[in-house]
Each structure stands twice: as structure tokens, then as C-alpha cells.
Short mmCIF file of C-alpha atoms in Angstrom, two decimals:
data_model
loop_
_atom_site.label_atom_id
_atom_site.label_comp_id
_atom_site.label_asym_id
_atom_site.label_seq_id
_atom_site.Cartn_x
_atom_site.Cartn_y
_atom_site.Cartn_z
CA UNK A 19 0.00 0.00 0.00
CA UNK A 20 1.44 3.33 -0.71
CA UNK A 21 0.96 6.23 0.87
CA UNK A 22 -1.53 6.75 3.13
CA UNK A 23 -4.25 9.13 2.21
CA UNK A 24 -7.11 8.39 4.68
CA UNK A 25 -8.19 11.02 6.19
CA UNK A 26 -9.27 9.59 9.44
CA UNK A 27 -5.97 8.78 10.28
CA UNK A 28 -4.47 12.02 8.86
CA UNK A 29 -1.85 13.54 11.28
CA UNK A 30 -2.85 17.41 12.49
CA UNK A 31 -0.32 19.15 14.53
CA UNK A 32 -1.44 22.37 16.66
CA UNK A 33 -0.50 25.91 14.73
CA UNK A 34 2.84 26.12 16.30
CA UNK A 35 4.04 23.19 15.54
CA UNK A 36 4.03 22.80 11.80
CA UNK A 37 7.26 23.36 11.09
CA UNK A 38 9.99 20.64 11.04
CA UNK A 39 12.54 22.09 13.06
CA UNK A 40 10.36 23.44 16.22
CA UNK A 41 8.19 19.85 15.97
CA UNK A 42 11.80 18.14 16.18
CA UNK A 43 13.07 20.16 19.21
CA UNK A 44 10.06 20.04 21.11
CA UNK A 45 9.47 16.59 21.29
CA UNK A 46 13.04 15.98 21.71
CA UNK A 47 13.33 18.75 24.97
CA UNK A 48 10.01 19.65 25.67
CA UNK A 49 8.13 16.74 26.05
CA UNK A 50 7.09 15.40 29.73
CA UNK A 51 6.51 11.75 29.84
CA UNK A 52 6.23 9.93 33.31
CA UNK A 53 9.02 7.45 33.75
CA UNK A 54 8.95 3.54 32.95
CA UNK A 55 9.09 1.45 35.83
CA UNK A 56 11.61 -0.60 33.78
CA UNK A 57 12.74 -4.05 35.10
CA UNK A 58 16.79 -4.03 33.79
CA UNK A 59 18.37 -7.04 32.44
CA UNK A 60 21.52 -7.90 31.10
CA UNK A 61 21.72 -10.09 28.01
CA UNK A 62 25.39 -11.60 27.84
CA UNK A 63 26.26 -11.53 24.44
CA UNK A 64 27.92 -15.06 22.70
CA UNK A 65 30.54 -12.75 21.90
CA UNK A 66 32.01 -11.06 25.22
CA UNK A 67 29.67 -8.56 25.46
CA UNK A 68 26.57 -7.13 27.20
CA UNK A 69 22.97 -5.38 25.63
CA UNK A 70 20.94 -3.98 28.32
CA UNK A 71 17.26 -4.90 28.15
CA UNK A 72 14.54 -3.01 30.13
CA UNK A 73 11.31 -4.37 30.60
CA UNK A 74 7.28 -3.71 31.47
CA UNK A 75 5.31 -6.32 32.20
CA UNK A 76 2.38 -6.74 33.47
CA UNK A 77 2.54 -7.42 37.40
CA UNK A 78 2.04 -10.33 39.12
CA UNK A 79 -0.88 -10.99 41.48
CA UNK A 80 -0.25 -9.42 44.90
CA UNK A 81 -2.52 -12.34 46.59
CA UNK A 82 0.35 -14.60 45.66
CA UNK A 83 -2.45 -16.26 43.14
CA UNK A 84 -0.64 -17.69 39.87
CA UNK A 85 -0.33 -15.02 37.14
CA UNK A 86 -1.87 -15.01 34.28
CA UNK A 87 0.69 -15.70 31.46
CA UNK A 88 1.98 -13.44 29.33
CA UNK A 89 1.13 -11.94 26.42
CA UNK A 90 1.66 -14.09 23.44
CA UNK A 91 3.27 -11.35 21.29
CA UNK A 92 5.81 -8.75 23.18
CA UNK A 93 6.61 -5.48 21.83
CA UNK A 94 10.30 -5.03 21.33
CA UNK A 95 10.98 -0.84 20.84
CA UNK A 96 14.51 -0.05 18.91
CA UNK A 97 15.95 3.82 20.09
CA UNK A 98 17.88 6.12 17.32
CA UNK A 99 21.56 7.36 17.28
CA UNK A 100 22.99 8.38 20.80
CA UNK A 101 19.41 7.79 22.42
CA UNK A 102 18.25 5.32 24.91
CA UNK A 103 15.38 3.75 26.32
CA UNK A 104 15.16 6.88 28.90
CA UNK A 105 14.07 9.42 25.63
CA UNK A 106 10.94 10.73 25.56
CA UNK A 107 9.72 9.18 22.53
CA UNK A 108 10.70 5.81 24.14
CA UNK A 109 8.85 5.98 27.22
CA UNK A 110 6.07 7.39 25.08
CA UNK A 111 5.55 4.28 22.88
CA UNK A 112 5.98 2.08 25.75
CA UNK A 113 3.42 3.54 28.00
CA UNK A 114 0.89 3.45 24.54
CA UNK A 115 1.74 -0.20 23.46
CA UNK A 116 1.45 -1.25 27.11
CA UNK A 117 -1.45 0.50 28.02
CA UNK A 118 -3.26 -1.69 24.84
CA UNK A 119 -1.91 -4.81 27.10
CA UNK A 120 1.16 -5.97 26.01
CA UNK A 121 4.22 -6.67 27.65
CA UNK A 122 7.51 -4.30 26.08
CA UNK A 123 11.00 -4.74 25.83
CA UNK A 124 12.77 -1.19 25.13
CA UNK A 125 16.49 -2.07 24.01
CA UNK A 126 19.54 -0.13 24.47
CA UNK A 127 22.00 -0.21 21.57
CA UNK A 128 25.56 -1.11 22.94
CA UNK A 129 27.39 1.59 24.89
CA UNK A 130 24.09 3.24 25.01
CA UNK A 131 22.80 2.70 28.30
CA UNK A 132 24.83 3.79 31.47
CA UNK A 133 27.18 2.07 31.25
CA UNK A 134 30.01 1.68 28.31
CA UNK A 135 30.00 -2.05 26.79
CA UNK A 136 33.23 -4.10 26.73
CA UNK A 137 34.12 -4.38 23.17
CA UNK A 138 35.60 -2.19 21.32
CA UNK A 139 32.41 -2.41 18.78
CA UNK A 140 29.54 -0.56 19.65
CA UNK A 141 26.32 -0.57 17.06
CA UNK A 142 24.89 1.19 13.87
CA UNK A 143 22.38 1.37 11.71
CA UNK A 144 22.42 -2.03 10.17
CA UNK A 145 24.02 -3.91 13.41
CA UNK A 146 20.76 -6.66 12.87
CA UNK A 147 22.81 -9.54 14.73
CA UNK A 148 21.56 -7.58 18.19
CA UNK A 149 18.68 -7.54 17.04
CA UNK A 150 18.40 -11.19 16.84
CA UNK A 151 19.38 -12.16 19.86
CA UNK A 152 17.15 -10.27 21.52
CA UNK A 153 14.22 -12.12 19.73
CA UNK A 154 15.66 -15.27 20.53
CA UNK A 155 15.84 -14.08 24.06
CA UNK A 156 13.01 -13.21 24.27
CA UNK A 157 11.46 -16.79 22.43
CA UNK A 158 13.18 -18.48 25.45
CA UNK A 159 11.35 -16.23 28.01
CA UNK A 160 7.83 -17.41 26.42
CA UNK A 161 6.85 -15.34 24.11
CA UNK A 162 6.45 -16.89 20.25
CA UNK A 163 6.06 -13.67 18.38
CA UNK A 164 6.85 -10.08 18.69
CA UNK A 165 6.41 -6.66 17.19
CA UNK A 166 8.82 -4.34 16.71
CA UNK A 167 9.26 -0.53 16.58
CA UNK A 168 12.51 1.32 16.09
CA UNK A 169 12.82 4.69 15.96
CA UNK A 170 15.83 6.44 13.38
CA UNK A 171 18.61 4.85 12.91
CA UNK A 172 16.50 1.48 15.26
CA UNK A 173 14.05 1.78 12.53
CA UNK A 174 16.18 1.46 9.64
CA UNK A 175 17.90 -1.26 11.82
CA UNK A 176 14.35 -3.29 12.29
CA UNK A 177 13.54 -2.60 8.23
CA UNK A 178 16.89 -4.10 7.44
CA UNK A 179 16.28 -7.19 9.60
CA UNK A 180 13.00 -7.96 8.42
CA UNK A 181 14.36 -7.61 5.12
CA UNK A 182 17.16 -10.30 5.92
CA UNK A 183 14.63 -12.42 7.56
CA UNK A 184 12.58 -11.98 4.35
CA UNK A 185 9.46 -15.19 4.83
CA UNK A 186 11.43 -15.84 7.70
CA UNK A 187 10.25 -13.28 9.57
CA UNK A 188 6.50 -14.71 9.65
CA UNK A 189 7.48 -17.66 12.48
CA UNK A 190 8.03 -15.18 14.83
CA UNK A 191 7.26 -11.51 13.65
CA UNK A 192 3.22 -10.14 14.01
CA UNK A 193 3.96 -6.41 12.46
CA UNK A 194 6.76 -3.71 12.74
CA UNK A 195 6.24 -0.11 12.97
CA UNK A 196 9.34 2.07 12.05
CA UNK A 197 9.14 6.01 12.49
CA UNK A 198 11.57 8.96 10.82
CA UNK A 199 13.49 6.74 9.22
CA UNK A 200 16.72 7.71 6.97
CA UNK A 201 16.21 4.68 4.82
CA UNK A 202 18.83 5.36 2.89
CA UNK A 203 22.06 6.33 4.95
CA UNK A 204 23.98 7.67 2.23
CA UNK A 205 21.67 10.55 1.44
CA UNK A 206 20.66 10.82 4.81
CA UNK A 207 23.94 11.44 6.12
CA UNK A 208 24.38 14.17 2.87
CA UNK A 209 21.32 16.26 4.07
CA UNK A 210 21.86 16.43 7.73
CA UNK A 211 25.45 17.70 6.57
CA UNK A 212 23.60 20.66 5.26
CA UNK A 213 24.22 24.21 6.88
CA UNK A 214 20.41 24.28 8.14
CA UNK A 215 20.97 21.55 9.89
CA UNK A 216 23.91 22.13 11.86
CA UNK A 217 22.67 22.65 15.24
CA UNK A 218 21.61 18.56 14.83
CA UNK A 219 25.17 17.52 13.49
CA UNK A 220 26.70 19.78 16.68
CA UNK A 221 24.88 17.77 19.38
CA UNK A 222 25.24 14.36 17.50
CA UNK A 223 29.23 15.01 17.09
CA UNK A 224 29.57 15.95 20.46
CA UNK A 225 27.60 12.66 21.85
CA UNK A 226 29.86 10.72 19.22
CA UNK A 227 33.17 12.22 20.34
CA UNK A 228 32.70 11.67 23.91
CA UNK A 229 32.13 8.05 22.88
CA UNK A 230 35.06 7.47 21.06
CA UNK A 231 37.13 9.29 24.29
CA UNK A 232 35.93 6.63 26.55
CA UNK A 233 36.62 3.79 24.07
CA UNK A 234 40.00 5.41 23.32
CA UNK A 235 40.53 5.12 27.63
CA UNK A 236 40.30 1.26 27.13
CA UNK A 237 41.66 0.05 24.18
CA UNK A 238 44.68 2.62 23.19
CA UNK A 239 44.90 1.74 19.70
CA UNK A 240 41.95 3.08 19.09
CA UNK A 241 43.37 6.80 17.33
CA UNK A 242 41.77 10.25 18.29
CA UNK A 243 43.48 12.26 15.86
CA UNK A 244 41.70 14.47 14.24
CA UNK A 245 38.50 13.53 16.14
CA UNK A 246 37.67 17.52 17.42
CA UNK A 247 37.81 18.14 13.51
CA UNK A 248 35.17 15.94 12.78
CA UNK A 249 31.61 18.09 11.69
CA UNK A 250 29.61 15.38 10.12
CA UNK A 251 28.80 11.88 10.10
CA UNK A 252 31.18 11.15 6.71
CA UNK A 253 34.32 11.66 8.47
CA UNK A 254 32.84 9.94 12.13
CA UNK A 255 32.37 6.94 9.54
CA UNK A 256 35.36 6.93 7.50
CA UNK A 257 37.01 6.80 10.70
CA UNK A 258 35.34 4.95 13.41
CA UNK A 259 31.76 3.48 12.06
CA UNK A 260 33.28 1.47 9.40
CA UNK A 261 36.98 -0.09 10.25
CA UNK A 262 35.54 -1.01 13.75
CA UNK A 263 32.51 -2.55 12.10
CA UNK A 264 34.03 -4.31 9.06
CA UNK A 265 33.15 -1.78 6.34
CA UNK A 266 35.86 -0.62 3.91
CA UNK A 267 34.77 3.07 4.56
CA UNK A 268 31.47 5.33 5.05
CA UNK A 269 30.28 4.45 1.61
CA UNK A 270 30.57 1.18 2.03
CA UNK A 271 28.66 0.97 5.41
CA UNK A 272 25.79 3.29 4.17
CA UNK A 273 25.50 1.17 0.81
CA UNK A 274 25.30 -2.25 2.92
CA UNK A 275 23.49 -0.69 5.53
CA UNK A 276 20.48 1.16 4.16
CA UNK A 277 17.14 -0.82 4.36
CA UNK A 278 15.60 0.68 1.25
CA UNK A 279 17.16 -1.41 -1.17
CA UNK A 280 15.84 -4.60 0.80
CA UNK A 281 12.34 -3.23 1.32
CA UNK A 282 11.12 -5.59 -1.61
CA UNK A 283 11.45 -8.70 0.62
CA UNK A 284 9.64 -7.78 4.03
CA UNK A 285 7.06 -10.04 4.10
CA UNK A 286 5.09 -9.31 7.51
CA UNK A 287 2.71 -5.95 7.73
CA UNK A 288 5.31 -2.65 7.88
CA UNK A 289 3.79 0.97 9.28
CA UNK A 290 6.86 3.18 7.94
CA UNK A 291 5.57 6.85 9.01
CA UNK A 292 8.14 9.20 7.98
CA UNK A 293 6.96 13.34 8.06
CA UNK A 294 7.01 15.60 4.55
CA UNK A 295 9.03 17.88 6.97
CA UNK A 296 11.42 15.89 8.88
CA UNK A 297 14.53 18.25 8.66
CA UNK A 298 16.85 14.78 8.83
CA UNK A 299 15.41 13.52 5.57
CA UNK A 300 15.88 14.11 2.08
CA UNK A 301 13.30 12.82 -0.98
CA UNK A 302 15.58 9.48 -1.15
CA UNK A 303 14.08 8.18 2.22
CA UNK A 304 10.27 8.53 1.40
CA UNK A 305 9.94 4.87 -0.65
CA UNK A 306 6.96 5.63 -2.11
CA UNK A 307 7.66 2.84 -4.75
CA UNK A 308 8.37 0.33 -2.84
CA UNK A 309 5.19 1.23 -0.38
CA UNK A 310 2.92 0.72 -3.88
CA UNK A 311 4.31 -2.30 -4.59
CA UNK A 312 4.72 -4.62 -1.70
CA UNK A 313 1.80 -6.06 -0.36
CA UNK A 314 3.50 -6.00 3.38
CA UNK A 315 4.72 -2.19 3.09
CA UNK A 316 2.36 0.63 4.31
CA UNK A 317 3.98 4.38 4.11
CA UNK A 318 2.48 7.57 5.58
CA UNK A 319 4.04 10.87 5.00
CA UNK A 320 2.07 13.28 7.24
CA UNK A 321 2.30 16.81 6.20
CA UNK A 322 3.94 17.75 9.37
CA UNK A 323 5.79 15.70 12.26
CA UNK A 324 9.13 16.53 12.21
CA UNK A 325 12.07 14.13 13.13
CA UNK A 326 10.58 11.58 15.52
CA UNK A 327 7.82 14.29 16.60
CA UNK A 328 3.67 14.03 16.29
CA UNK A 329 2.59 16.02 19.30
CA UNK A 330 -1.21 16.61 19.15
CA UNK A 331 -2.93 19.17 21.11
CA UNK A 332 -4.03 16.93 24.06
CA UNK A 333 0.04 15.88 25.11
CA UNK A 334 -0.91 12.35 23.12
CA UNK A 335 1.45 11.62 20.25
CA UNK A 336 -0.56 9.99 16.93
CA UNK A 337 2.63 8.30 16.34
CA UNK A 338 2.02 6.08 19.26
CA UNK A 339 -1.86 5.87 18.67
CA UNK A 340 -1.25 4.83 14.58
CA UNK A 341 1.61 2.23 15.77
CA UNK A 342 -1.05 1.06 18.65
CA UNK A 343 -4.08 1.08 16.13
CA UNK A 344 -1.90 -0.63 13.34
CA UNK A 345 -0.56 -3.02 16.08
CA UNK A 346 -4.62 -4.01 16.77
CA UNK A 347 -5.38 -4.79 12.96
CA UNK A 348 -2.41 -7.67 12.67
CA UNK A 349 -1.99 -8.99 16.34
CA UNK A 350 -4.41 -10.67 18.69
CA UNK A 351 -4.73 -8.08 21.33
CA UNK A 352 -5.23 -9.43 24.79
CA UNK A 353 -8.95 -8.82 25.88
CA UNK A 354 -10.11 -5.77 28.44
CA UNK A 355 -10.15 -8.29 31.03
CA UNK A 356 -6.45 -9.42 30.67
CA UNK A 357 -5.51 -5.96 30.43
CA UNK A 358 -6.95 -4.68 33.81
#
């Protein structure tokens, strides 16, 4: 299905917040969302690492009365670059999915929660293999299927994976929602390299730099020259992103890396809801022609939205209600009754 043109589902931001930029900052800084009561795990990784896993589940009985078990398909929500499952827009979705009654599992990205992971690899936009083991982590804690969110970078991340998993993906995936995504790194990284949009590439350097510092603390080989020099994500990935990861150099990493090639073979139900005004993308990550294609692939491009924005006038977010609503048509839902 390609883009969506229904106008009951049509995204319409207060006055003040149709333009890109402001609906980008806002729901990055000014957004209030009450915190997760997150339970943390630690996945150990198979190799020498750690992923940090937090979860919300539904309670158990306080009478000490068996628990009902759990919902048969968990959410699993994928952050963006630098974030974690502390942002705004991540505690957002996870009070909305959780509030329909099911269970979530927010992810943090390695290095990305508080503290810094052991190997000298970190993660990026097409780092799947996490992604992987979390679902099989999350088969062996009982629950068959999942859907999945990611946000960014996590979305081009899930859209890449489903794409790898191609039929695959049916045995264990209901539906995937990915929002703002750059599905095409290459031009992404080209446009947020733009003057207009240096005030993004100043606080995403800065994040990035103080990452490499730490790494550089532990494994000395690791070279900062140069590093204060660095102003966009080209040079970060010529010179970290890609030799740590096993890409030749930035090119190479976006052109293995981007999910829009790969869009053909998703074959479970896709929500990609990327904004006409997101300042972070240019025209090559709006696939309308793969959305009119594929029979898996829905795209909406709301007029307004901004990067990983969709404030509405009562505090909700119609992000969170379309993913929730889109969830409902492809999942069994647990009933009111399981849910209170």
C-alpha cells in the first residue's frame, strides 16, 4: 500500500508546531513523559559482550495467586543514534503499546545505556545480529512472536532485519512499525550535513566524540586524531563506524546498511511513518515505490511531524496511537479483562 491518504488517520499538529525544526526540538526537549518502571536485564552476548534490556510487564498478582501468562506477542521498541530507552519518545511508545496490554521490551544499543559495553564495537544502523538475539531471548522467556518498533537509525535497523529475515520473519514476527526513518544512509547522512541543519550535526558530534574518548581510555589503539575536527557523520564513519565494524569506509557501510534497497522482501505488515518535513530527511528516504508495490509495506508521509515528533494538542502523540491502532489490525490483542 502506498501512501496513506485516509483522512481519518491524517496527522494534524497544533498551529505552532508545523514546522519541522520546532516539531523536532520540542518533542526531543520539551516533552514530559512519566518514567517507565523498567525491570533491567543484562543479556550476555555469545561474543564477550553485554545489551541492556529493560522491561514492562504486566505485574504479578499481589494475593500470591498464579499469574496469568503473558502476552503471546511482546513489543520489542529499537531507540535512534545516541538515544536510549530513557528518551521521551521511548517511554512514550511504551506507556501506549502497554497500556493496549502488552508486555515491552525497550532495548539499548551497545554503549548506550549507562554504562560503556566491553568491546571495542559498539552498534549502527544495520548492526541486525543484536537484534536477533534479543528475539531469541526473548522466544526463550515465552513469548512466540513479537512486534517491533525502532525509531531512526532502530528503525532502519528493524527494516533491514526484516528484510534479511525476508518469509522468515512470519514464524516469529506479528507487524513492525518504524518512524523517521533515513532509509537510505547515504543521502541521509548528505542532508543532515547541510548548513540548516547544523545545530543537529553539533549535538550528535559531540555525543559521538565523547564516545570514542571513553573507548580510546580502554583500548589505546583506538586513534583520536583528528577527532575535534570531525563536523559530520562522513568523516565519524570513514574513521570509526566502518573499520571497527568491518566496512571498507562510510560508503561502504551506508551502501550495505540502508534498508531501502531490501524493502522488496519484508514479508510481515510494515507501518513506515516518515513526516514531509522531517529536517533529517531528504526525498531518497520517502519509498513511495516500494510502499505501492509490496503487499506487506504501508507508508504515511504526514504533512507535518518533524524528526521523531507528532505532538497533538491533548500531550498524546498519533505516532504512538497509529503504531497502537496498526498493532490491533495484525496482532491478537489481549482482551479488556487481561488488560486490567
Amino acid at each position: 500500500m502506498a501512501h496513506a491518504t485516509d483522512p481519518a488517520r491524517a496527522y494534524r499538529p497544533p498551529w505552532w508546531l508545523r514546522n519541522g525544526h520546532v516539531q523536532t526540538v520540542f518533542a526531543s526537549q520539551g516533552r514530559s513523559v512519566p518514567p517507565v518502571a523498567y525491570r533491567r536485564e543484562r543479556l550476555d552476548t555469545d561474543d564477550g559482550d553485554f545489551i541492556d534490556l529493560d522491561w514492562l510487564t504486566r505485574p504479578a498478582p499481589s494475593n500470591g495467586a498464579p499469574g496469568a501468562p503473558p502476552p503471546p506477542t511482546l513489543a520489542v521498541v529499537a531507540h535512534g543514534l545516541e538515544g536510549n530507552t530513557h528518551r521521551p519518545y521511548v517511554r512514550g511508545m511504551v506507556h501506549a503499546l502497554h497500556t493496549t496490554g502488552l508486555d515491552v521490551l525497550a532495548w539499548n544499543f551497545r554503549g548506550c545505556s549507562e554504562e560503556p559495553n566491553r568491546l571495542l564495537r559498539s552498534y549502527h544502523s544495520g548492526a541486525t545480529d543484536d537484534l536477533r538475539r534479543i528475539l531469541q531471548h526473548a522466544g526463550r522467556c515465552g513469548y512466540p512472536t513479537c512486534a517491533l518498533v525502532g525509531f531512526s537509525l532502530g528503525g532502519n535497523l528493524t527494516l533491514k532485519f526484516l528484510a534479511e529475515e525476508g518469509d522468515e520473519a512470519q514464524r516469529r514476527i506479528a507487524a513492525a512499525v518504524a518512524i523517521s526513518v533515513p532509509v537510505d544512509l547515504a543521502a541521509g547522512a548528505a542532508h543532515l550535513a547541510r548548513w540548516e541543519n547544523r545545530g543537529y550535526m553539533v549535538y550528535f558530534m559531540r555525543k559521538l566524540r565523547r564516545k570514542v574518548y571513553e573507548k580510546a581510555q580502554r583500548y589505546p589503539e583506538l586513534s583520536t586524531e583528528g577527532l575535534d575536527r570531525m563536523r559530520t557523520f562522513q568523516a565519524f564513519d570513514d574513521a570509526y563506524t566502518a573499520p571497527i565494524h568491518g566496512f571498507r569506509d562510510a560508503e561502504d557501510y551506508w551502501a550495505r546498511c540502508s534498508a531501502r534497497p531490501h524493502l522488496h522482501r519484508i514479508a510481515v505488515p510494515t507501518l513506515v511513518i516518515n513526516a514531509a518535513d522531517d529536517p533529517f530527511l531528504p526525498p531518497a528516504c520517502y519509498p513511495y515505490a516500494e510502499a505501492a508495490t509490496s503487499p506487506y509495506l504501508t507508508l504515511d508521509v504526514p504533512a507535518h511531524g518533524g524528526h521523531v515528533g507528532f505532538a497533538t494538542r491533548d500531550g498524546a502523540y498519533w505516532s504512538e496511537r497509529r503504531a497502537a491502532d496498526f498493532f490491533a489490525q495484525h496482532i491478537a490483542m489481549p482482551s479488556e479483562a487481561e488488560v486490567g
